[in-house]
Amino acid sequence: MNRRTLIIAIAISLISTGSASFAQSHSHDGAKVISTPEDVKWQPAPAIFPQGMKIAYLYGDLAKHEPFTIRVMMPAYSVIAPHTHNLDEMLTIISGNLDHYTGPKMNPSEGLRMEAGGFVHLPVNMGHALKAGDSGAILQVSGVGPFGMTYVDPKDDPRHK
């Protein structure tokens, strides 16, 4: 069997056996697999996030120059005040909903309601803020570290309260 035929046969085999089988077969080869939401390990978020938020470190080291993915659990009506990041940020709403604001202020008339499945890419140093809806929200944040977060108004930084 030539190499091309072998690659096609493997691809067909993987497709026909389903993605769950693919994930399981690669979980021992250095792949990071989280099969269900119940497998996500939540912990209190670092002090730079408002009190009551939780974080799950899915992949990577936020302190290193490498890809990372985290999830942030925001309680109902919680707010992350206007802030910037030192990197491009990809944000996906996993569950719940929130209002997303861009710029240095949270002008209520300028918030964009985002539902589960919504996505936003924020370029480096773009100011933005988040306010969770009535059921809270879980966000997935990805980028290439190191991860940094700076509040537009230092008084909004929870570490100084």
XYZ file of N, CA and C in Angstrom:
483
model
N 0.861 -1.172 0.000
C 0.000 0.000 0.000
C 0.907 1.235 0.000
N 0.642 2.159 -0.935
C 1.485 3.355 -0.968
C 1.061 4.332 0.127
N 1.894 5.338 0.347
C 1.677 6.286 1.450
C 0.351 7.033 1.318
N 0.006 7.478 0.113
C -1.240 8.234 -0.086
C -2.449 7.364 0.239
N -2.445 6.126 -0.201
C -3.552 5.214 0.080
C -3.677 4.983 1.583
N -2.545 4.848 2.266
C -2.556 4.640 3.716
C -3.157 5.848 4.434
N -2.775 7.052 4.037
C -3.313 8.265 4.663
C -4.816 8.355 4.448
N -5.273 8.071 3.240
C -6.712 8.104 2.952
C -7.442 7.057 3.786
N -6.881 5.864 3.898
C -7.515 4.801 4.688
C -7.620 5.196 6.158
N -6.576 5.802 6.697
C -6.608 6.242 8.098
C -7.658 7.330 8.283
N -7.709 8.294 7.376
C -8.701 9.372 7.475
C -10.115 8.823 7.437
N -10.395 7.899 6.525
C -11.732 7.295 6.441
C -12.046 6.536 7.721
N -11.075 5.820 8.244
C -11.282 5.071 9.489
C -11.622 6.003 10.644
N -10.894 7.115 10.760
C -11.162 8.064 11.843
C -12.532 8.695 11.703
N -12.906 9.063 10.497
C -14.215 9.675 10.273
C -15.322 8.689 10.591
N -15.166 7.444 10.176
C -16.240 6.463 10.375
C -16.381 6.024 11.820
N -15.310 6.103 12.619
C -15.415 5.676 14.017
C -15.879 6.783 14.935
N -15.960 8.010 14.466
C -16.493 9.111 15.273
C -15.418 9.853 16.026
N -15.735 11.080 16.398
C -14.761 11.944 17.057
C -14.446 11.491 18.476
N -15.390 10.862 19.175
C -15.116 10.409 20.545
C -13.996 9.383 20.539
N -14.043 8.473 19.581
C -12.994 7.475 19.477
C -11.657 8.132 19.159
N -11.667 9.122 18.289
C -10.448 9.845 17.947
C -9.862 10.505 19.184
N -10.688 11.167 19.964
C -10.205 11.849 21.161
C -9.626 10.852 22.149
N -10.318 9.734 22.340
C -9.839 8.739 23.281
C -8.517 8.139 22.822
N -8.389 7.884 21.516
C -7.180 7.235 21.037
C -5.966 8.156 21.134
N -6.179 9.457 21.186
C -5.068 10.390 21.259
C -4.838 10.944 22.663
N -5.637 10.534 23.623
C -5.476 11.076 24.968
C -4.176 10.620 25.620
N -3.568 9.567 25.094
C -2.323 9.067 25.676
C -1.095 9.519 24.898
N -1.298 10.295 23.851
C -0.187 10.734 23.015
C 0.170 12.191 23.256
N -0.114 12.720 24.434
C 0.202 14.099 24.742
C -0.910 15.075 24.429
N -2.008 14.580 23.866
C -3.142 15.465 23.577
C -3.863 15.786 24.876
N -4.412 16.972 24.950
C -5.213 17.381 26.115
C -6.670 17.207 25.731
N -7.380 16.328 26.425
C -8.773 16.031 26.103
C -9.634 16.272 27.330
N -10.675 17.070 27.178
C -11.694 17.268 28.204
C -12.998 16.852 27.551
N -13.517 15.692 27.933
C -14.635 15.078 27.218
C -15.988 15.693 27.528
N -16.182 16.157 28.761
C -17.494 16.672 29.154
C -17.320 17.934 29.995
N -18.352 18.759 30.087
C -18.257 19.944 30.953
C -17.949 19.584 32.407
N -18.374 18.408 32.833
C -18.122 17.990 34.216
C -16.639 17.738 34.476
N -15.861 17.523 33.421
C -14.428 17.277 33.572
C -13.608 18.559 33.713
N -14.240 19.707 33.506
C -13.539 20.987 33.646
C -13.306 21.245 35.135
N -12.076 21.558 35.492
C -11.720 21.794 36.899
C -11.723 23.303 37.179
N -12.722 23.735 37.934
C -12.881 25.157 38.269
C -12.178 25.478 39.576
N -11.682 26.703 39.680
C -11.087 27.200 40.919
C -11.333 28.706 40.997
N -11.170 29.292 42.167
C -11.355 30.743 42.256
C -10.421 31.453 41.276
N -10.940 32.473 40.624
C -10.133 33.232 39.662
C -9.075 34.050 40.393
N -7.967 34.358 39.724
C -6.945 35.210 40.345
C -7.525 36.560 40.754
N -6.832 37.239 41.638
C -7.321 38.496 42.223
C -7.547 39.603 41.202
N -7.001 39.486 40.002
C -7.219 40.517 38.985
C -8.650 40.487 38.450
N -9.349 39.367 38.674
C -10.756 39.257 38.288
C -11.634 39.637 39.482
N -12.826 40.157 39.228
C -13.734 40.481 40.334
C -14.051 39.249 41.192
N -14.304 39.497 42.459
C -14.605 38.434 43.410
C -15.816 37.634 42.950
N -15.775 36.335 43.176
C -16.881 35.448 42.831
C -16.709 34.757 41.492
N -15.758 35.208 40.695
C -15.529 34.569 39.404
C -14.651 33.344 39.594
N -14.814 32.392 38.682
C -14.008 31.174 38.704
C -13.279 31.055 37.379
N -12.193 30.271 37.403
C -11.389 30.075 36.205
C -11.040 28.600 36.070
N -10.927 28.157 34.835
C -10.457 26.807 34.534
C -9.335 26.942 33.514
N -8.194 26.361 33.826
C -7.045 26.391 32.925
C -7.117 25.151 32.045
N -7.511 25.324 30.790
C -7.687 24.181 29.900
C -6.397 23.767 29.221
N -5.608 24.765 28.814
C -4.410 24.431 28.054
C -3.398 25.566 28.152
N -2.147 25.212 28.253
C -1.066 26.183 28.200
C -0.778 26.841 29.537
N 0.296 27.598 29.542
C 0.746 28.329 30.722
C 0.637 29.815 30.403
N -0.231 30.522 31.108
C -0.478 31.936 30.828
C 0.767 32.801 31.004
N 1.741 32.328 31.753
C 2.951 33.108 32.007
C 4.006 32.931 30.914
N 3.787 31.985 30.012
C 4.788 31.687 28.982
C 4.330 32.144 27.608
N 5.288 32.283 26.700
C 4.985 32.617 25.306
C 4.566 31.320 24.610
N 3.291 30.981 24.777
C 2.733 29.777 24.169
C 1.221 29.924 24.092
N 0.575 29.145 23.232
C -0.891 29.196 23.156
C -1.514 28.779 24.487
N -2.650 29.386 24.809
C -3.378 29.014 26.017
C -4.872 29.089 25.746
N -5.620 28.365 26.565
C -7.079 28.463 26.580
C -7.524 28.352 28.026
N -8.337 29.322 28.450
C -8.927 29.292 29.786
C -10.432 29.469 29.643
N -11.149 29.141 30.692
C -12.567 29.485 30.783
C -12.762 30.330 32.030
N -13.657 31.296 31.914
C -13.979 32.184 33.030
C -15.473 32.078 33.285
N -15.840 31.786 34.533
C -17.246 31.701 34.937
C -17.611 33.008 35.638
N -18.551 33.727 35.031
C -19.012 35.008 35.584
C -20.387 34.809 36.216
N -20.559 35.116 37.502
C -21.888 35.034 38.116
C -22.854 36.028 37.463
N -24.137 35.815 37.678
C -25.169 36.700 37.128
C -24.868 38.155 37.466
N -24.975 39.006 36.475
C -24.819 40.465 36.573
C -23.421 40.930 36.984
N -22.462 40.033 37.053
C -21.108 40.465 37.412
C -20.485 41.247 36.255
N -19.506 42.074 36.596
C -18.900 42.987 35.624
C -17.381 42.867 35.678
N -16.776 42.816 34.503
C -15.331 43.022 34.376
C -15.199 44.397 33.731
N -14.733 45.362 34.517
C -14.658 46.766 34.090
C -13.741 46.914 32.871
N -13.814 48.065 32.192
C -12.976 48.273 31.008
C -11.499 47.976 31.286
N -10.928 47.199 30.381
C -9.547 46.758 30.526
C -8.963 46.464 29.148
N -7.663 46.248 29.121
C -6.968 45.872 27.894
C -6.122 44.638 28.168
N -5.667 44.024 27.080
C -4.750 42.885 27.179
C -3.535 43.164 26.307
N -2.436 42.579 26.672
C -1.181 42.738 25.950
C -1.056 41.750 24.786
N -2.175 41.184 24.370
C -2.177 40.170 23.325
C -3.513 40.194 22.599
N -3.548 39.591 21.426
C -4.825 39.381 20.758
C -5.602 38.358 21.578
N -6.881 38.624 21.778
C -7.721 37.747 22.597
C -8.870 37.230 21.741
N -9.092 35.928 21.801
C -10.245 35.311 21.161
C -11.184 34.865 22.270
N -12.395 35.374 22.258
C -13.357 35.136 23.327
C -14.601 34.481 22.730
N -14.994 33.339 23.278
C -16.190 32.619 22.842
C -17.115 32.447 24.032
N -18.403 32.708 23.842
C -19.384 32.495 24.905
C -19.775 31.021 24.867
N -19.482 30.294 25.940
C -19.808 28.870 26.024
C -21.244 28.685 26.493
N -21.647 29.425 27.511
C -23.027 29.335 28.006
C -23.430 30.678 28.602
N -24.737 30.862 28.737
C -25.256 32.113 29.271
C -25.215 33.212 28.227
N -25.210 34.444 28.714
C -25.121 35.592 27.816
C -24.478 36.749 28.567
N -24.041 37.732 27.800
C -23.417 38.903 28.410
C -23.515 40.080 27.463
N -23.267 41.247 28.014
C -23.132 42.455 27.215
C -21.643 42.745 27.096
N -21.200 42.975 25.863
C -19.793 43.251 25.584
C -19.666 44.696 25.118
N -18.747 45.409 25.711
C -18.524 46.817 25.401
C -17.101 46.980 24.888
N -16.917 47.803 23.870
C -15.566 48.122 23.425
C -15.293 49.592 23.705
N -14.036 49.882 23.939
C -13.644 51.246 24.259
C -13.329 51.398 25.733
N -12.991 52.610 26.144
C -12.541 52.839 27.513
C -13.654 52.990 28.547
N -14.921 53.032 28.122
C -16.040 53.204 29.066
C -17.141 52.193 28.761
N -17.983 51.940 29.771
C -19.138 51.056 29.597
C -20.373 51.903 29.354
N -20.562 52.368 28.151
C -21.740 53.144 27.791
C -22.884 52.166 27.528
N -23.941 52.170 28.375
C -25.026 51.189 28.237
C -25.626 51.105 26.837
N -25.660 52.209 26.122
C -26.261 52.180 24.785
C -25.347 51.535 23.748
N -24.108 51.251 24.121
C -23.156 50.699 23.162
C -22.814 49.238 23.418
N -23.456 48.613 24.400
C -23.184 47.213 24.678
C -23.776 46.316 23.603
N -23.066 45.269 23.270
C -23.531 44.286 22.301
C -23.891 43.011 23.047
N -25.157 42.590 22.971
C -25.587 41.359 23.641
C -24.991 40.173 22.896
N -24.302 39.313 23.633
C -23.706 38.110 23.054
C -24.303 36.894 23.733
N -24.698 35.932 22.933
C -25.312 34.699 23.417
C -24.310 33.545 23.307
N -24.668 32.399 23.887
C -23.841 31.201 23.774
C -23.543 30.934 22.304
N -22.276 30.668 22.018
C -21.833 30.455 20.649
C -21.254 31.703 20.016
N -21.491 32.871 20.632
C -20.949 34.121 20.102
C -19.435 34.164 20.242
N -18.806 34.925 19.370
C -17.343 35.000 19.322
C -16.919 36.434 19.049
N -15.802 36.831 19.633
C -15.207 38.131 19.318
C -13.682 37.995 19.349
N -13.037 38.630 18.386
C -11.578 38.743 18.385
C -11.253 40.178 18.776
N -10.396 40.336 19.762
C -9.993 41.664 20.233
C -8.498 41.844 19.982
N -8.129 42.822 19.164
C -6.702 43.065 18.929
C -6.003 43.526 20.206
N -4.707 43.363 20.235
C -3.889 43.770 21.371
C -4.219 45.214 21.775
N -4.336 45.436 23.074
C -4.588 46.750 23.690
C -5.941 47.375 23.360
N -6.895 46.610 22.862
C -8.234 47.149 22.607
C -9.036 47.116 23.904
N -9.507 48.264 24.354
C -10.301 48.331 25.572
C -11.640 47.639 25.391
N -12.031 46.902 26.412
C -13.355 46.272 26.389
C -13.783 45.941 27.811
N -15.087 45.691 27.971
C -15.663 45.357 29.277
C -16.765 44.335 29.058
N -17.118 43.625 30.128
C -18.117 42.564 30.058
C -19.071 42.667 31.234
N -20.348 42.428 30.973
C -21.345 42.346 32.040
C -22.190 41.109 31.776
N -22.156 40.158 32.724
C -22.909 38.916 32.574
C -24.401 39.178 32.669
N -25.174 38.362 31.980
C -26.627 38.465 32.022
C -27.210 37.816 33.263
N -28.526 37.626 33.268
C -29.224 37.140 34.463
C -28.910 35.698 34.835
N -28.341 34.925 33.926
C -27.971 33.548 34.266
C -26.459 33.383 34.371
N -25.726 34.481 34.315
C -24.276 34.396 34.328
C -23.764 33.993 32.954
N -22.476 33.740 32.868
C -21.879 33.359 31.590
C -20.595 32.585 31.830
N -20.318 31.687 30.910
C -19.018 31.023 30.868
C -18.369 31.422 29.554
N -17.163 31.979 29.655
C -16.407 32.442 28.496
C -15.206 31.547 28.287
N -14.855 31.325 27.052
C -13.597 30.660 26.739
C -12.687 31.702 26.103
N -11.500 31.839 26.657
C -10.540 32.839 26.205
C -9.297 32.114 25.707
N -8.875 32.460 24.503
C -7.673 31.865 23.921
C -6.763 32.959 23.399
N -5.489 32.660 23.389
C -4.503 33.586 22.860
C -3.127 32.960 22.949
N -2.117 33.782 22.747
C -0.735 33.355 22.903
C -0.136 34.228 23.993
N 0.287 33.593 25.085
C 0.786 34.305 26.245
C 2.132 34.955 26.004
N 2.641 35.599 27.029
C 2.073 35.671 28.371
C 0.837 36.573 28.422
N -0.102 36.187 29.291
C -1.375 36.880 29.439
C -1.223 38.022 30.426
N -1.669 39.194 30.023
C -1.688 40.350 30.909
C -3.010 41.079 30.779
N -3.446 41.700 31.851
C -4.722 42.414 31.881
C -4.505 43.699 32.668
N -4.869 44.841 32.062
C -4.694 46.143 32.699
C -6.017 46.888 32.655
N -6.508 47.301 33.817
C -7.756 48.060 33.871
C -7.509 49.478 33.366
N -8.451 49.996 32.569
C -8.347 51.353 32.026
C -8.263 52.353 33.173
N -9.133 52.205 34.164
C -9.096 53.032 35.372
C -8.530 52.164 36.497
N -7.349 52.469 36.997
C -6.748 51.641 38.048
C -7.661 51.411 39.253
N -8.617 52.322 39.500
C -9.542 52.141 40.630
C -10.466 50.944 40.423
N -10.623 50.495 39.169
C -11.481 49.341 38.885
C -10.778 48.012 39.120
N -9.475 48.033 39.313
C -8.705 46.808 39.510
C -9.066 46.210 40.873
N -9.649 45.004 40.908
C -10.067 44.399 42.181
C -8.929 44.220 43.180
N -7.704 44.171 42.715
C -6.571 44.009 43.639
C -6.348 45.250 44.486
N -6.951 46.384 44.102
C -6.768 47.638 44.839
C -7.996 48.015 45.652
N -8.913 47.100 45.822
C -10.144 47.414 46.571
C -10.094 46.806 47.944
